[in-house]
Short mmCIF file of C-alpha atoms in Angstrom, two decimals:
data_model
loop_
_atom_site.label_atom_id
_atom_site.label_comp_id
_atom_site.label_asym_id
_atom_site.label_seq_id
_atom_site.Cartn_x
_atom_site.Cartn_y
_atom_site.Cartn_z
CA MET A 1 17.75 74.01 99.88
CA ARG A 2 14.39 74.64 101.60
CA GLY A 3 12.94 71.47 100.05
CA LEU A 4 15.86 69.36 101.12
CA TRP A 5 15.78 70.85 104.64
CA LYS A 6 12.08 70.14 104.97
CA ARG A 7 12.61 66.57 103.76
CA SER A 8 15.37 66.03 106.33
CA LEU A 9 13.24 67.44 109.15
CA GLY A 10 10.43 65.16 108.05
CA LEU A 11 12.70 62.13 108.20
CA VAL A 12 13.94 63.18 111.62
CA ALA A 13 10.35 63.54 112.80
CA VAL A 14 9.45 60.08 111.53
CA LEU A 15 12.51 58.70 113.28
CA ALA A 16 11.61 60.42 116.56
CA LEU A 17 8.01 59.18 116.48
CA ALA A 18 9.06 55.65 115.62
CA SER A 19 11.61 55.42 118.42
CA CYS A 20 9.65 57.37 121.10
CA ARG A 21 12.85 57.35 123.16
CA GLU A 22 13.98 60.00 125.57
CA GLU A 23 17.42 61.54 125.32
CA PRO A 24 19.88 59.21 127.12
CA GLU A 25 21.53 60.26 130.34
CA GLU A 26 25.00 59.94 128.81
CA THR A 27 25.76 61.07 125.27
CA PRO A 28 27.67 58.38 123.36
CA LYS A 29 31.34 59.13 122.77
CA GLU A 30 31.94 60.63 119.32
CA THR A 31 33.61 58.35 116.76
CA ASN A 32 34.41 58.57 113.06
CA GLN A 33 31.63 56.08 112.29
CA ALA A 34 29.36 58.61 110.55
CA VAL A 35 32.09 59.53 108.05
CA LEU A 36 33.05 55.90 107.44
CA GLU A 37 29.44 54.85 106.94
CA TRP A 38 28.71 57.52 104.34
CA SER A 39 32.07 56.98 102.71
CA ASN A 40 30.90 53.41 102.19
CA ALA A 41 27.59 54.68 100.82
CA SER A 42 29.56 56.63 98.24
CA ARG A 43 31.65 53.57 97.36
CA GLU A 44 28.61 51.34 96.94
CA LEU A 45 27.19 53.65 94.27
CA ILE A 46 30.16 53.11 91.93
CA PRO A 47 29.10 50.60 89.24
CA SER A 48 31.59 48.10 87.83
CA MET A 49 31.38 48.95 84.14
CA VAL A 50 33.89 50.30 81.64
CA GLY A 51 34.69 53.93 82.35
CA ALA A 52 32.35 54.17 85.36
CA PHE A 53 35.13 55.49 87.58
CA VAL A 54 35.39 58.70 85.54
CA PRO A 55 32.11 60.37 86.62
CA HIS A 56 32.24 58.63 89.98
CA SER A 57 35.59 60.17 90.81
CA ARG A 58 33.58 63.40 90.87
CA GLN A 59 30.86 61.84 93.02
CA VAL A 60 33.38 60.58 95.57
CA ALA A 61 35.06 63.98 95.79
CA PHE A 62 31.73 65.78 96.18
CA THR A 63 30.62 63.46 98.98
CA HIS A 64 33.81 63.49 101.03
CA VAL A 65 34.51 67.20 100.62
CA ALA A 66 30.92 67.94 101.69
CA MET A 67 31.35 65.88 104.87
CA HIS A 68 34.66 67.58 105.64
CA ASP A 69 33.26 71.08 105.11
CA ALA A 70 30.15 70.33 107.17
CA ILE A 71 32.20 69.14 110.15
CA ASN A 72 34.67 72.00 109.92
CA SER A 73 31.98 74.64 109.57
CA ILE A 74 31.30 73.67 113.20
CA ARG A 75 34.71 72.60 114.52
CA HIS A 76 36.97 75.02 112.58
CA ARG A 77 40.02 72.75 112.90
CA TYR A 78 40.75 72.79 109.16
CA ALA A 79 40.04 75.24 106.38
CA THR A 80 36.98 74.29 104.35
CA TYR A 81 37.07 73.77 100.58
CA GLY A 82 34.12 76.09 100.07
CA THR A 83 32.88 79.02 102.09
CA PRO A 84 32.02 77.69 105.56
CA VAL A 85 28.40 77.81 106.70
CA ASP A 86 27.61 79.77 109.86
CA ALA A 87 26.85 77.27 112.61
CA SER A 88 26.12 77.15 116.29
CA ALA A 89 29.12 75.96 118.32
CA ASP A 90 27.07 73.15 119.84
CA ALA A 91 25.80 71.81 116.50
CA SER A 92 26.37 68.07 116.07
CA PRO A 93 29.24 67.50 113.61
CA GLU A 94 28.15 63.90 113.15
CA ALA A 95 24.65 64.97 112.10
CA ALA A 96 26.22 67.57 109.82
CA ALA A 97 28.40 64.93 108.11
CA ILE A 98 25.44 62.58 107.65
CA ALA A 99 23.22 65.31 106.23
CA ALA A 100 25.92 66.65 103.92
CA ALA A 101 26.70 63.23 102.44
CA HIS A 102 23.04 62.25 102.11
CA SER A 103 22.08 65.53 100.46
CA MET A 104 25.01 65.39 98.05
CA LEU A 105 24.41 61.78 97.04
CA VAL A 106 20.72 62.50 96.40
CA LYS A 107 21.75 65.39 94.13
CA LEU A 108 24.12 63.10 92.25
CA HIS A 109 21.87 60.02 92.26
CA PRO A 110 18.22 61.11 92.42
CA GLU A 111 17.24 57.67 91.11
CA ARG A 112 18.58 56.16 94.37
CA GLN A 113 16.82 58.59 96.72
CA ALA A 114 14.57 56.02 98.40
CA GLU A 115 17.46 53.84 99.57
CA LEU A 116 19.56 56.87 100.50
CA ASP A 117 16.67 58.24 102.56
CA GLU A 118 16.35 54.91 104.34
CA ARG A 119 20.06 54.91 105.11
CA PHE A 120 19.80 58.49 106.32
CA VAL A 121 17.11 57.62 108.85
CA THR A 122 19.09 54.62 110.09
CA SER A 123 22.22 56.74 110.52
CA LEU A 124 20.37 59.40 112.48
CA ALA A 125 18.95 56.77 114.82
CA ALA A 126 22.40 56.46 116.37
CA LEU A 127 22.30 60.11 117.48
CA PRO A 128 20.11 61.36 120.34
CA ASP A 129 17.37 63.74 119.27
CA SER A 130 18.30 67.26 120.34
CA ALA A 131 18.67 70.86 119.24
CA SER A 132 22.33 70.03 118.50
CA LYS A 133 21.29 67.30 116.10
CA THR A 134 18.77 69.55 114.36
CA GLU A 135 21.35 72.31 113.93
CA GLY A 136 23.86 69.81 112.58
CA LEU A 137 21.37 68.66 109.96
CA ARG A 138 20.79 72.25 108.87
CA VAL A 139 24.52 72.88 108.54
CA GLY A 140 25.14 69.68 106.58
CA GLU A 141 22.43 70.37 104.04
CA ALA A 142 23.51 73.99 103.66
CA VAL A 143 27.11 72.92 103.03
CA ALA A 144 26.07 70.38 100.40
CA THR A 145 23.94 72.96 98.59
CA ARG A 146 26.70 75.56 98.71
CA LEU A 147 29.33 73.12 97.40
CA TRP A 148 26.99 71.96 94.64
CA GLU A 149 26.40 75.55 93.53
CA GLN A 150 30.11 76.38 93.79
CA ARG A 151 31.00 73.66 91.30
CA ALA A 152 28.01 74.15 89.02
CA ASN A 153 28.86 74.15 85.32
CA ASP A 154 32.18 72.34 85.89
CA GLY A 155 31.97 70.77 82.42
CA ALA A 156 31.06 67.26 83.55
CA THR A 157 27.75 67.23 81.69
CA ALA A 158 29.12 68.46 78.34
CA GLU A 159 28.75 66.20 75.32
CA PRO A 160 31.85 64.15 74.39
CA THR A 161 33.38 65.45 71.17
CA TYR A 162 36.43 63.23 70.59
CA VAL A 163 37.45 62.79 66.95
CA ALA A 164 39.83 59.90 66.27
CA PRO A 165 43.12 60.91 64.58
CA THR A 166 44.33 59.51 61.24
CA PRO A 167 45.81 56.04 61.89
CA GLU A 168 49.59 55.72 61.53
CA GLN A 169 52.50 54.29 63.49
CA GLY A 170 52.50 55.58 67.04
CA VAL A 171 48.97 56.95 66.82
CA TRP A 172 46.08 55.43 68.77
CA ARG A 173 43.26 53.60 67.08
CA GLN A 174 40.56 51.41 68.64
CA VAL A 175 41.57 47.90 69.72
CA PRO A 176 39.82 44.58 70.30
CA PRO A 177 37.37 43.82 71.74
CA TRP A 178 36.09 47.41 71.54
CA SER A 179 36.84 47.92 67.85
CA ASP A 180 33.89 45.68 67.01
CA LYS A 181 31.57 47.56 69.36
CA GLY A 182 32.00 51.12 68.12
CA LEU A 183 33.52 52.26 71.40
CA TYR A 184 35.98 55.14 71.44
CA PRO A 185 37.43 57.39 74.17
CA ASN A 186 33.94 58.83 74.50
CA THR A 187 33.33 55.66 76.53
CA PHE A 188 35.63 57.24 79.09
CA LEU A 189 33.79 60.56 78.75
CA ALA A 190 36.16 62.49 76.52
CA GLN A 191 34.79 65.81 77.80
CA TRP A 192 36.47 65.04 81.13
CA SER A 193 39.71 66.46 79.74
CA ALA A 194 38.13 69.90 80.14
CA VAL A 195 36.29 69.37 83.45
CA ARG A 196 37.25 71.95 86.07
CA THR A 197 39.84 70.55 88.44
CA TRP A 198 39.22 70.39 92.18
CA SER A 199 42.60 71.63 93.37
CA VAL A 200 45.35 72.01 90.77
CA PRO A 201 45.24 75.21 88.67
CA SER A 202 44.34 73.37 85.45
CA ALA A 203 44.80 70.05 83.66
CA ALA A 204 46.90 71.79 81.00
CA GLU A 205 49.33 73.04 83.64
CA PHE A 206 49.81 69.47 84.90
CA ARG A 207 49.91 67.80 81.47
CA CYS A 208 52.51 65.05 81.25
CA PRO A 209 55.53 65.48 78.93
CA PRO A 210 55.32 63.81 75.49
CA PRO A 211 55.77 60.04 75.12
CA PRO A 212 59.14 58.70 73.88
CA ALA A 213 59.95 58.42 70.17
CA LEU A 214 59.24 55.03 68.60
CA THR A 215 62.95 54.63 67.81
CA SER A 216 64.12 55.56 71.32
CA GLU A 217 65.83 53.05 73.59
CA THR A 218 63.06 53.55 76.14
CA PHE A 219 60.22 52.67 73.78
CA VAL A 220 62.01 49.72 72.14
CA ARG A 221 62.82 48.29 75.58
CA ASP A 222 59.28 48.78 76.84
CA LEU A 223 57.73 47.26 73.72
CA GLU A 224 59.85 44.14 74.07
CA GLU A 225 58.98 43.86 77.76
CA VAL A 226 55.22 44.12 77.35
CA LYS A 227 55.25 41.73 74.39
CA LEU A 228 57.07 39.14 76.52
CA LEU A 229 55.39 39.59 79.92
CA GLY A 230 51.98 40.92 78.94
CA ALA A 231 50.98 38.23 76.45
CA SER A 232 47.96 36.12 77.34
CA THR A 233 50.08 32.97 76.91
CA SER A 234 53.33 34.28 78.44
CA ALA A 235 55.49 31.69 80.19
CA ALA A 236 57.96 34.34 81.32
CA ARG A 237 55.90 36.05 84.02
CA THR A 238 55.63 34.72 87.54
CA THR A 239 52.45 33.67 89.32
CA ASP A 240 52.73 36.72 91.59
CA GLN A 241 53.01 39.03 88.57
CA THR A 242 49.87 37.51 87.08
CA ASP A 243 48.11 37.89 90.42
CA ALA A 244 49.13 41.58 90.53
CA ALA A 245 47.71 42.25 87.06
CA LEU A 246 44.39 40.57 87.89
CA PHE A 247 44.22 42.19 91.33
CA TRP A 248 44.59 45.80 90.12
CA ALA A 249 42.42 45.50 87.01
CA PRO A 250 39.05 46.23 88.73
CA ILE A 251 40.38 48.77 91.26
CA THR A 252 39.89 52.43 90.36
CA ALA A 253 41.24 55.63 91.91
CA PRO A 254 38.08 56.56 93.84
CA LEU A 255 37.81 53.02 95.20
CA LEU A 256 41.47 53.09 96.24
CA ALA A 257 41.06 56.50 97.87
CA ILE A 258 38.21 55.19 100.02
CA ASP A 259 39.70 51.79 100.85
CA VAL A 260 43.20 52.94 101.81
CA GLY A 261 41.99 56.18 103.40
CA GLN A 262 39.54 54.34 105.63
CA LYS A 263 42.09 51.74 106.66
CA MET A 264 44.70 54.35 107.53
CA ALA A 265 42.13 56.31 109.55
CA VAL A 266 41.32 53.18 111.53
CA ARG A 267 45.00 52.27 111.97
CA LYS A 268 45.83 55.71 113.28
CA GLY A 269 42.72 55.96 115.46
CA LEU A 270 41.60 59.19 113.79
CA GLY A 271 38.56 61.08 115.00
CA LEU A 272 35.69 62.52 113.01
CA GLU A 273 37.27 65.61 111.45
CA ASP A 274 40.64 63.98 110.75
CA THR A 275 39.01 61.01 109.04
CA ALA A 276 36.89 63.36 106.94
CA ARG A 277 39.98 65.37 105.96
CA VAL A 278 42.00 62.30 104.94
CA LEU A 279 39.20 61.00 102.72
CA ALA A 280 38.43 64.41 101.24
CA LEU A 281 42.06 65.02 100.23
CA GLY A 282 42.44 61.52 98.80
CA SER A 283 39.22 61.92 96.84
CA MET A 284 40.20 65.32 95.43
CA ALA A 285 43.58 63.94 94.33
CA ALA A 286 41.84 61.03 92.61
CA ALA A 287 39.35 63.33 90.87
CA ASP A 288 42.06 65.70 89.61
CA ALA A 289 44.26 62.81 88.46
CA VAL A 290 41.39 61.43 86.35
CA ILE A 291 40.88 64.82 84.68
CA ILE A 292 44.61 65.32 84.06
CA ASN A 293 45.04 61.79 82.74
CA ILE A 294 42.27 62.11 80.15
CA HIS A 295 43.58 65.56 79.19
CA SER A 296 47.10 64.17 78.63
CA LYS A 297 45.86 61.10 76.75
CA GLN A 298 43.95 63.27 74.30
CA ALA A 299 46.93 65.58 73.85
CA TYR A 300 49.17 62.74 72.61
CA ASN A 301 46.85 60.00 71.24
CA PHE A 302 49.57 57.37 71.73
CA TRP A 303 48.98 53.81 70.56
CA ARG A 304 48.45 50.77 72.73
CA PRO A 305 50.85 47.78 72.92
CA ILE A 306 48.39 45.50 71.12
CA THR A 307 48.45 47.83 68.11
CA ALA A 308 52.23 48.28 68.08
CA ILE A 309 52.84 44.53 68.37
CA ARG A 310 50.21 43.36 65.90
CA GLU A 311 51.02 45.98 63.25
CA GLY A 312 54.77 46.15 63.87
CA SER A 313 56.97 49.00 65.05
CA PRO A 314 60.50 50.20 64.23
CA GLY A 315 62.79 47.35 65.24
CA MET A 316 59.98 44.82 65.78
CA ALA A 317 58.21 42.73 63.16
CA ALA A 318 54.42 42.47 63.24
CA ASP A 319 52.85 39.68 65.30
CA PRO A 320 49.18 39.72 64.20
CA THR A 321 48.06 37.03 66.67
CA TRP A 322 49.47 38.56 69.87
CA ALA A 323 46.88 39.11 72.62
CA PRO A 324 47.20 40.74 76.08
CA LEU A 325 46.50 39.02 79.38
CA ILE A 326 43.71 41.54 80.12
CA ASP A 327 41.48 43.31 77.60
CA THR A 328 42.97 46.70 76.70
CA PRO A 329 40.78 49.69 77.74
CA PRO A 330 39.06 51.60 74.88
CA ASN A 331 41.10 54.78 75.13
CA GLN A 332 44.61 56.07 74.47
CA GLU A 333 47.72 54.59 76.13
CA TYR A 334 49.87 57.47 77.38
CA PRO A 335 50.16 58.26 80.22
CA ALA A 336 49.01 55.12 82.03
CA GLY A 337 45.86 56.08 83.92
CA HIS A 338 45.95 53.57 86.75
CA PRO A 339 49.51 54.41 87.89
CA GLN A 340 48.85 58.15 87.59
CA GLN A 341 45.59 58.08 89.50
CA SER A 342 46.67 55.49 92.09
CA SER A 343 49.91 57.38 92.69
CA ALA A 344 47.95 60.59 93.27
CA VAL A 345 45.87 58.82 95.91
CA VAL A 346 48.71 56.92 97.56
CA ASN A 347 51.06 59.91 97.62
CA THR A 348 48.34 62.00 99.21
CA TYR A 349 48.44 59.52 102.07
CA VAL A 350 52.25 59.65 102.06
CA GLN A 351 51.96 63.39 102.65
CA LEU A 352 49.54 62.79 105.52
CA PHE A 353 51.03 59.69 107.17
CA GLY A 354 54.67 59.55 106.03
CA SER A 355 56.57 57.18 103.76
CA GLU A 356 58.00 54.78 106.32
CA PRO A 357 57.27 51.05 105.88
CA PHE A 358 54.17 49.79 107.68
CA ALA A 359 54.59 47.87 110.94
CA THR A 360 52.21 45.27 109.50
CA PRO A 361 51.19 44.90 105.84
CA LEU A 362 48.27 46.99 104.66
CA ILE A 363 45.76 44.67 103.03
CA VAL A 364 43.93 46.14 100.04
CA ARG A 365 40.80 44.39 98.79
CA ASN A 366 39.51 44.70 95.25
CA PRO A 367 35.84 44.63 94.15
CA GLN A 368 36.13 40.94 93.23
CA GLY A 369 37.25 39.97 96.74
CA ARG A 370 40.94 39.49 95.92
CA GLU A 371 43.36 40.76 98.55
CA ARG A 372 46.97 41.87 98.32
CA GLY A 373 49.25 43.07 101.13
CA PHE A 374 51.75 45.94 100.96
CA ASN A 375 54.60 46.88 103.29
CA SER A 376 54.66 50.52 102.19
CA PHE A 377 52.84 53.10 100.11
CA GLN A 378 55.61 53.03 97.51
CA ALA A 379 55.18 49.27 97.15
CA MET A 380 51.57 49.91 96.06
CA VAL A 381 52.64 52.36 93.36
CA ASP A 382 55.37 50.05 92.07
CA ASP A 383 52.90 47.16 91.97
CA VAL A 384 50.39 49.16 89.92
CA VAL A 385 53.05 50.21 87.39
CA LEU A 386 54.19 46.63 86.90
CA ALA A 387 50.62 45.28 86.86
CA ARG A 388 49.70 47.36 83.82
CA VAL A 389 52.70 46.02 81.91
CA ILE A 390 51.89 42.47 82.95
CA GLY A 391 48.28 43.00 81.90
CA GLY A 392 49.55 43.85 78.42
CA MET A 393 47.82 47.23 78.15
CA HIS A 394 50.64 49.68 78.96
CA PHE A 395 54.33 50.39 78.40
CA ARG A 396 56.46 50.67 81.55
CA ASN A 397 57.56 54.26 80.87
CA SER A 398 53.92 55.30 80.59
CA GLY A 399 53.35 53.99 84.10
CA VAL A 400 56.52 55.60 85.48
CA VAL A 401 55.61 58.99 84.02
CA GLY A 402 52.04 58.63 85.23
CA ALA A 403 53.17 57.76 88.76
CA GLU A 404 55.46 60.78 88.88
CA SER A 405 52.61 63.01 87.73
CA GLY A 406 50.41 61.51 90.44
CA ARG A 407 53.03 62.39 93.08
CA LYS A 408 53.03 66.02 91.92
CA ILE A 409 49.23 66.14 92.00
CA ALA A 410 49.23 64.78 95.57
CA GLU A 411 51.77 67.33 96.73
CA TRP A 412 49.73 70.16 95.26
CA VAL A 413 46.42 68.94 96.71
CA THR A 414 47.79 68.43 100.23
CA GLY A 415 49.80 71.64 100.11
CA HIS A 416 46.90 73.89 99.07
CA ASN A 417 43.74 72.46 100.60
CA LEU A 418 42.09 71.81 103.97
CA GLN A 419 45.02 73.20 105.94
CA PRO A 420 44.98 73.35 109.77
CA VAL A 421 43.45 76.54 111.10
CA SER A 422 45.68 78.53 113.44
CA PRO A 423 44.25 78.79 116.98
#
């Protein structure tokens, strides 16, 4: 911590000498800009590669929880996730949020320290130099260090040890195009099934129920549906359904938590601590949903639609040439990860903002620049469930079960964390 604190003070000193400005007569009105800016810094560090969202769900949670705890170590409006740091009442909460996020991101991405340091200096330039600012920086760095130590040895750095089960009907095996590349669930960091959760008691306690039997009405119906609507050459799906599948494909839970959380904070005119709380809760829900999803997938090792259709299943003859609209991910099918994780995020915001339809559509933007508008939170969840069927990589029931699990995760996270502090 001493090294980080000295580095921050050095950056502040450089900033002060470069600006040579006196403290302004009127202190600028506090906004949520510091939290939004460093929330974006967190988002920009998420690479767009297969499985990248898994470790970065942890990064996003670390960053946003650190900002929340730093602010509330000073303001005391909400309970902190970790033990609060002692702080002077006049410490700058904005400086604390900036320092906490910067320090945490440097810990997580030491290879990006130079650009993070540059961003840090630029952020601090918006705050007048003062004892309040200096104290805020101390608090932010102390919070980041404390949170980092609190979650040390959480299992994230363990070696993946997944062993593929014996292939048979209903059991997962690798699918194209990954089967020719030697990729297995380890691509999605199989050890994540045992990573320590952020909020829920354990992944095992929130494990989804088993998938349906291959001869059940549910599975037969779902298999027929995905074969018809999820085929690369399907003439049965609508243009809007195809758009939904392509829209959701590159969006991940941590990205959704940031995008929707930020937009709701702006819509509701939230201040610094409320914005930090919204994003911290959404990020924790996303992180726990990722852990629980991988845990459940490894518990059941259920096969993907492409395998069931190409090899044949009870009641359906094999169709060896069938191909999905979107490449199937290189891990197990059940429960559907995107609906489970997206539902955890979206239902966290339902708990915070209510479930009523929006006065104007909420526009969500994906990493490829596509946009899609939603009239309610539930409409987002329903769209994700359908999109994974249309994409040809999931059965509908897998998405429905995943979405219900996500709702339960959200209710737990919001009911047990960052609660208002009684006056």
